[in-house]
Short mmCIF file of C-alpha atoms and ligand atoms in Angstrom, two decimals:
data_model
loop_
_atom_site.label_atom_id
_atom_site.label_comp_id
_atom_site.label_asym_id
_atom_site.label_seq_id
_atom_site.Cartn_x
_atom_site.Cartn_y
_atom_site.Cartn_z
CA MET A 1 0.00 0.00 0.00
CA GLU A 2 1.18 3.44 -0.90
CA VAL A 3 1.71 5.64 2.12
CA ILE A 4 1.52 9.36 1.59
CA ASP A 5 4.87 10.93 2.22
CA THR A 6 5.83 14.47 1.33
CA LEU A 7 3.07 16.43 -0.37
CA GLU A 8 4.23 19.08 -2.76
CA VAL A 9 2.36 21.91 -4.40
CA LYS A 10 4.36 23.47 -7.20
CA HIS A 11 3.44 26.74 -8.87
CA ALA A 12 -0.26 25.98 -8.49
CA GLN A 13 -2.65 28.56 -9.90
CA LYS A 14 -6.39 28.57 -10.31
CA PHE A 15 -8.48 30.81 -12.51
CA TYR A 16 -12.25 30.99 -12.38
CA GLY A 17 -12.84 32.72 -15.70
CA GLN A 18 -10.83 35.96 -15.52
CA PHE A 19 -10.61 35.81 -11.73
CA GLN A 20 -7.51 34.29 -10.21
CA ALA A 21 -8.42 32.57 -6.94
CA VAL A 22 -4.95 31.04 -6.39
CA LYS A 23 -1.70 32.61 -7.58
CA ASP A 24 1.48 30.61 -7.98
CA ILE A 25 1.54 28.68 -4.72
CA ASN A 26 4.45 26.53 -3.61
CA LEU A 27 4.30 24.51 -0.46
CA THR A 28 5.56 21.30 1.04
CA ILE A 29 3.82 19.32 3.74
CA LYS A 30 5.97 16.69 5.36
CA LYS A 31 4.71 13.37 6.64
CA GLY A 32 3.56 13.61 10.25
CA GLU A 33 3.22 17.39 10.24
CA ILE A 34 0.28 19.63 11.17
CA TYR A 35 0.12 22.34 8.51
CA ALA A 36 -2.35 25.22 8.82
CA LEU A 37 -3.54 27.54 6.10
CA LEU A 38 -4.47 30.80 7.75
CA GLY A 39 -6.31 33.59 5.98
CA HIS A 40 -9.37 35.80 5.64
CA ASN A 41 -12.53 34.61 3.93
CA GLY A 42 -11.93 34.52 0.20
CA ALA A 43 -8.13 34.19 0.56
CA GLY A 44 -8.18 31.00 -1.51
CA LYS A 45 -7.78 28.38 1.23
CA SER A 46 -10.63 26.13 0.13
CA THR A 47 -9.62 26.35 -3.53
CA LEU A 48 -6.05 25.35 -2.66
CA ILE A 49 -7.33 22.49 -0.48
CA LYS A 50 -9.58 21.24 -3.27
CA MET A 51 -6.64 21.33 -5.67
CA ILE A 52 -4.57 19.31 -3.21
CA LEU A 53 -7.40 16.79 -2.97
CA GLY A 54 -7.76 16.63 -6.72
CA LEU A 55 -11.32 17.97 -6.59
CA VAL A 56 -10.38 21.12 -8.51
CA LYS A 57 -7.89 20.95 -11.35
CA PRO A 58 -5.11 23.56 -11.16
CA SER A 59 -5.12 25.89 -14.18
CA VAL A 60 -1.31 25.88 -13.98
CA GLY A 61 1.17 23.91 -11.87
CA MET A 62 0.97 20.57 -10.17
CA ILE A 63 0.37 18.76 -6.93
CA GLY A 64 2.73 15.92 -6.25
CA ILE A 65 3.48 13.28 -3.73
CA GLU A 66 7.21 12.75 -3.46
CA GLY A 67 7.56 14.08 -6.96
CA LEU A 68 4.94 11.72 -8.40
CA ASN A 69 2.13 13.25 -10.35
CA TYR A 70 -0.90 13.26 -8.09
CA ASP A 71 -3.52 11.32 -9.92
CA VAL A 72 -6.99 11.85 -8.53
CA LYS A 73 -8.15 8.62 -10.08
CA ASN A 74 -5.48 6.75 -8.15
CA LYS A 75 -7.74 4.87 -5.76
CA GLU A 76 -4.85 3.87 -3.52
CA ILE A 77 -4.05 7.52 -2.86
CA LYS A 78 -7.71 8.38 -2.35
CA LYS A 79 -8.00 5.67 0.29
CA ARG A 80 -5.22 7.25 2.28
CA VAL A 81 -6.85 10.70 2.46
CA GLY A 82 -9.67 11.90 4.73
CA TYR A 83 -11.50 15.14 4.01
CA LEU A 84 -13.85 17.35 5.96
CA PRO A 85 -15.25 19.89 3.48
CA GLU A 86 -16.36 23.41 4.41
CA ARG A 87 -19.97 22.36 4.07
CA MET A 88 -21.22 18.81 4.25
CA ASN A 89 -24.63 17.87 3.01
CA PHE A 90 -26.17 14.95 4.81
CA TYR A 91 -29.57 13.34 4.30
CA ASP A 92 -31.78 14.87 6.97
CA ASN A 93 -33.86 11.72 7.30
CA LEU A 94 -31.00 9.36 8.07
CA THR A 95 -29.69 8.91 11.60
CA ALA A 96 -26.04 9.53 12.46
CA TRP A 97 -25.53 5.77 12.61
CA GLU A 98 -27.14 5.21 9.19
CA THR A 99 -25.13 8.06 7.69
CA LEU A 100 -21.83 6.76 8.95
CA SER A 101 -22.69 3.17 7.99
CA PHE A 102 -23.25 4.46 4.46
CA TYR A 103 -19.74 5.99 4.36
CA ALA A 104 -18.31 2.87 5.98
CA LYS A 105 -19.84 0.68 3.30
CA LEU A 106 -18.41 2.93 0.59
CA LYS A 107 -14.98 2.60 2.12
CA GLY A 108 -15.27 -1.07 3.06
CA ILE A 109 -15.15 -0.55 6.81
CA THR A 110 -16.68 -2.60 9.65
CA LYS A 111 -19.62 -1.53 11.82
CA LYS A 112 -17.41 -1.88 14.87
CA ARG A 113 -15.22 0.91 13.57
CA CYS A 114 -18.37 3.08 13.09
CA GLU A 115 -19.14 2.71 16.77
CA GLU A 116 -15.59 3.54 17.72
CA VAL A 117 -15.55 6.68 15.57
CA LEU A 118 -18.96 7.92 16.78
CA GLU A 119 -17.62 7.55 20.30
CA GLN A 120 -14.45 9.48 19.40
CA VAL A 121 -16.33 12.45 17.97
CA GLY A 122 -18.83 12.47 20.85
CA LEU A 123 -21.94 11.35 18.96
CA SER A 124 -22.55 7.95 20.58
CA GLU A 125 -25.64 9.05 22.45
CA ALA A 126 -27.12 10.84 19.47
CA ARG A 127 -26.41 8.03 17.03
CA HIS A 128 -30.07 7.09 16.49
CA ARG A 129 -31.25 10.65 16.01
CA ARG A 130 -32.01 12.00 12.56
CA VAL A 131 -29.24 14.22 11.23
CA GLY A 132 -31.89 16.82 10.30
CA THR A 133 -32.32 17.52 14.01
CA PHE A 134 -28.58 18.01 14.58
CA SER A 135 -27.03 21.37 15.50
CA LYS A 136 -24.28 22.75 13.24
CA GLY A 137 -21.69 21.51 15.73
CA MET A 138 -23.11 17.98 15.75
CA GLN A 139 -23.13 17.92 11.94
CA GLN A 140 -19.51 19.04 12.04
CA ARG A 141 -18.71 16.13 14.36
CA LEU A 142 -20.42 13.73 11.97
CA GLY A 143 -18.38 15.24 9.14
CA LEU A 144 -15.24 14.54 11.13
CA ALA A 145 -16.36 10.97 11.75
CA GLN A 146 -16.63 10.24 8.01
CA ALA A 147 -13.24 11.91 7.43
CA ILE A 148 -11.37 9.66 9.85
CA ILE A 149 -13.32 6.43 9.64
CA HIS A 150 -10.80 4.78 7.29
CA ARG A 151 -7.78 5.91 9.36
CA PRO A 152 -6.28 8.13 6.65
CA ASP A 153 -2.58 9.01 6.47
CA LEU A 154 -3.46 12.53 5.41
CA LEU A 155 -6.40 14.29 7.01
CA VAL A 156 -7.58 17.50 5.36
CA LEU A 157 -9.95 19.68 7.39
CA ASP A 158 -11.45 22.81 5.86
CA GLU A 159 -12.35 25.23 8.69
CA PRO A 160 -12.94 22.38 11.15
CA THR A 161 -13.88 24.54 14.14
CA THR A 162 -16.75 26.27 12.33
CA GLY A 163 -20.03 25.75 14.14
CA LEU A 164 -18.48 24.12 17.20
CA ASP A 165 -19.09 25.52 20.67
CA PRO A 166 -16.08 26.28 22.93
CA ILE A 167 -16.05 22.77 24.41
CA GLY A 168 -16.38 21.31 20.93
CA ILE A 169 -13.38 23.35 19.80
CA LEU A 170 -11.27 22.12 22.73
CA GLU A 171 -12.31 18.53 22.04
CA LEU A 172 -11.52 18.89 18.35
CA LYS A 173 -8.06 20.27 19.11
CA GLU A 174 -7.42 17.31 21.38
CA MET A 175 -8.59 14.90 18.66
CA ILE A 176 -6.36 16.56 16.08
CA ARG A 177 -3.36 16.30 18.41
CA ASN A 178 -4.10 12.64 19.08
CA TRP A 179 -4.55 11.70 15.42
CA ASN A 180 -1.31 13.50 14.69
CA LYS A 181 0.48 11.64 17.50
CA GLU A 182 -0.70 8.40 15.91
CA GLY A 183 1.10 9.50 12.76
CA THR A 184 -1.60 11.22 10.70
CA THR A 185 -0.43 14.17 8.63
CA ILE A 186 -2.90 17.02 9.01
CA LEU A 187 -3.68 19.95 6.76
CA PHE A 188 -6.33 22.34 8.02
CA SER A 189 -7.56 25.79 7.16
CA SER A 190 -8.78 28.42 9.57
CA HIS A 191 -9.32 32.12 10.01
CA ASN A 192 -8.89 31.69 13.75
CA LEU A 193 -5.47 32.76 15.01
CA ASN A 194 -5.73 30.84 18.29
CA ASP A 195 -6.58 27.54 16.63
CA VAL A 196 -3.66 27.91 14.27
CA GLU A 197 -1.20 29.02 16.95
CA GLU A 198 -2.13 26.15 19.26
CA LEU A 199 -2.12 23.35 16.70
CA ALA A 200 0.05 24.07 13.72
CA GLN A 201 3.68 23.11 13.35
CA GLN A 202 3.84 24.86 9.98
CA ILE A 203 1.77 27.89 9.08
CA GLY A 204 1.03 29.23 5.63
CA ILE A 205 -0.55 32.67 5.68
CA MET A 206 -2.79 33.23 2.65
CA ASN A 207 -3.99 36.52 1.27
CA ARG A 208 -5.72 37.12 -2.06
CA GLY A 209 -4.70 33.80 -3.50
CA GLU A 210 -1.06 33.96 -2.40
CA ILE A 211 0.91 32.46 0.46
CA ILE A 212 2.50 35.64 1.79
CA ALA A 213 4.42 34.07 4.66
CA GLN A 214 5.24 30.49 5.58
CA GLY A 215 7.09 28.66 8.33
CA THR A 216 6.96 27.70 11.99
CA LEU A 217 5.84 30.32 14.50
CA LYS A 218 9.47 30.83 15.46
CA GLU A 219 10.56 31.25 11.85
CA LEU A 220 7.82 33.81 11.27
CA GLN A 221 8.85 35.71 14.42
CA ASN A 222 12.45 35.79 13.26
CA LYS A 223 11.69 36.68 9.65
CA LEU A 224 9.70 39.70 10.73
CA GLY A 225 12.22 40.74 13.37
CA MET A 226 9.43 41.00 15.91
CA PRO A 227 10.54 42.32 19.32
CA THR A 228 10.22 40.30 22.52
CA LYS A 229 8.20 41.96 25.27
CA ILE A 230 9.98 42.11 28.62
CA GLU A 231 7.60 42.83 31.47
CA ILE A 232 9.08 44.00 34.73
CA ASP A 233 7.19 44.43 38.00
CA LEU A 234 8.79 47.03 40.30
CA SER A 235 8.15 47.52 44.01
CA VAL A 236 8.22 51.29 43.47
CA ILE A 237 8.21 53.41 40.35
CA PRO A 238 10.96 56.05 40.74
CA ASP A 239 10.09 59.62 39.69
CA ASN A 240 12.95 59.68 37.21
CA LEU A 241 12.07 56.27 35.67
CA GLU A 242 12.22 57.53 32.11
CA LYS A 243 15.68 59.01 32.62
CA ILE A 244 16.94 55.82 34.28
CA LEU A 245 15.69 53.69 31.39
CA VAL A 246 17.04 56.00 28.72
CA GLU A 247 20.43 55.89 30.43
CA LYS A 248 20.23 52.12 30.11
CA GLN A 249 19.53 52.68 26.40
CA ILE A 250 15.96 51.42 26.79
CA GLU A 251 13.77 53.70 24.74
CA THR A 252 10.63 51.81 23.74
CA PHE A 253 8.58 51.02 26.81
CA GLN A 254 5.18 51.53 28.41
CA VAL A 255 4.35 51.84 32.10
CA GLU A 256 1.12 50.54 33.60
CA GLY A 257 0.76 50.60 37.37
CA ARG A 258 4.06 49.23 38.64
CA THR A 259 4.75 47.20 35.50
CA ILE A 260 7.06 48.29 32.71
CA SER A 261 6.77 46.63 29.29
CA ILE A 262 9.83 46.93 27.13
CA ASP A 263 9.88 46.14 23.39
CA CYS A 264 13.23 44.46 23.06
CA PRO A 265 14.98 43.34 19.86
CA LYS A 266 15.59 39.57 20.00
CA ASP A 267 19.38 39.90 20.01
CA LYS A 268 19.38 42.44 22.89
CA LYS A 269 17.44 40.40 25.45
CA THR A 270 20.31 39.48 27.78
CA GLN A 271 21.75 42.99 27.52
CA VAL A 272 18.45 44.66 28.47
CA ILE A 273 17.78 42.21 31.31
CA ALA A 274 21.28 42.78 32.74
CA ALA A 275 20.76 46.56 32.56
CA VAL A 276 17.40 46.34 34.30
CA MET A 277 18.81 44.09 37.02
CA ASP A 278 21.87 46.23 37.89
CA GLY A 279 20.35 47.22 41.24
CA VAL A 280 19.09 50.72 40.43
CA LEU A 281 15.50 49.53 39.98
CA LYS A 282 13.73 47.44 42.65
CA VAL A 283 12.62 44.49 40.51
CA LEU A 284 10.02 42.08 41.95
CA ASP A 285 9.39 39.94 38.92
CA LEU A 286 10.29 39.64 35.26
CA ARG A 287 8.56 37.94 32.31
CA LEU A 288 9.53 37.41 28.68
CA LYS A 289 6.77 37.31 26.09
CA GLU A 290 7.60 36.22 22.56
CA PRO A 291 5.28 37.70 19.94
CA GLY A 292 2.27 35.48 19.28
CA LEU A 293 0.59 34.76 15.98
CA ASN A 294 -1.78 37.62 16.70
CA SER A 295 0.92 40.27 16.50
CA ILE A 296 2.71 38.47 13.66
CA TYR A 297 -0.47 38.40 11.58
CA GLN A 298 -1.18 42.04 12.37
CA ARG A 299 2.35 43.04 11.32
CA ILE A 300 2.14 41.08 8.05
CA MET A 301 -1.20 42.69 7.21
CA GLU A 302 0.17 46.16 8.04
CA GLU A 303 3.16 45.59 5.79
CA LEU A 304 0.85 44.54 2.96
CA ALA A 305 -1.24 47.68 3.36
CA VAL A 306 1.79 49.98 2.94
N1 LIG B 415 -16.30 27.79 -8.19
C1 LIG B 415 -15.95 29.09 -8.14
N2 LIG B 415 -16.25 29.94 -9.14
C2 LIG B 415 -15.88 31.23 -9.10
N3 LIG B 415 -15.20 31.80 -8.08
C3 LIG B 415 -14.88 31.01 -7.04
C4 LIG B 415 -15.23 29.62 -7.01
N4 LIG B 415 -14.76 29.10 -5.85
C5 LIG B 415 -14.16 30.11 -5.19
N5 LIG B 415 -14.21 31.26 -5.90
C6 LIG B 415 -13.64 32.54 -5.50
O1 LIG B 415 -12.27 32.35 -5.23
C7 LIG B 415 -11.87 33.11 -4.09
C8 LIG B 415 -11.26 32.19 -3.05
O2 LIG B 415 -12.29 31.39 -2.50
P1 LIG B 415 -12.01 30.26 -1.42
O3 LIG B 415 -10.94 29.39 -1.92
O4 LIG B 415 -13.32 29.65 -1.10
O5 LIG B 415 -11.46 31.12 -0.19
P2 LIG B 415 -11.38 30.78 1.37
O6 LIG B 415 -11.60 29.32 1.53
O7 LIG B 415 -10.03 31.24 1.80
O8 LIG B 415 -12.46 31.58 2.03
C9 LIG B 415 -13.09 33.86 -3.62
O9 LIG B 415 -13.06 35.15 -4.14
C10 LIG B 415 -14.23 33.05 -4.20
O10 LIG B 415 -15.36 33.86 -4.41
MG1 LIG B 416 -12.98 28.37 2.63
#
């Protein structure tokens, strides 16, 4: 059996008539990785995902697995991929159990596995209810169940947290982590910064059909030269605080109550900390905060706007 290894997208483009939904995208997803596509609505995430799945044909470029041409009709490859689309249409009159049994039959899977998967996605109790009575979140869980029922090597989830309540989101994140630990490669799209920051090992930021930044969180932080925040709690704020800090060559800072926040270039951290700790200021506590995806995303969007 063919196991999906490295997935490569090379110079993929997609035109819908005159409109270009995806512009010259290159990306590599390694086996065992969690890769997130982050971007606004309309950025081109779903189109790219459908190209990767072979559901939409690229106008230009190719999708490959270890350099092989990705052939949608290759049933062996199809069997190794699970997909949760943006919107799933179920038959309202079928129960969750009947729906999943239908997918199981299609994929040649036992009923026992259906039970196991319904349990995993938290639908065991609702399994004999008609899907038409399900909330959006429950339908999303059923969608997940059909995506993982055949234990795919590559699991592709298009906006998986949509429609889930906060508990549902936490549970989904846990499931994604577990499937990944078992060796499943995961590609998901999201416009939620927290979901991406918490789950993804690799992040591709999409905007207007392009991947405008790509890498691990750390790589993105470094590429953008984002400062580290150093927060310092003082027992007293001296009257001449500004002068003291400027003498220590610390110029970008804010004071709130008895806490000073310093924006510190990455390569100056030890220098700034040593200066702060030289005994002039009465320091109670000190925290380092690396820039999160929130500020990275904001910075990237600001740079684009210029
Ligand atoms: N079948 C289609 N025909 C025409 N335009 C489309 C089609 N599918 C998507 N688009 C357009 O392509 C752009 C990207 O859409 P999509 O990939 O769904 O973005 P995202 O998933 O990031 O929200 C949007 O402007 C959308 O309107
Ligand atoms: Mg989409």
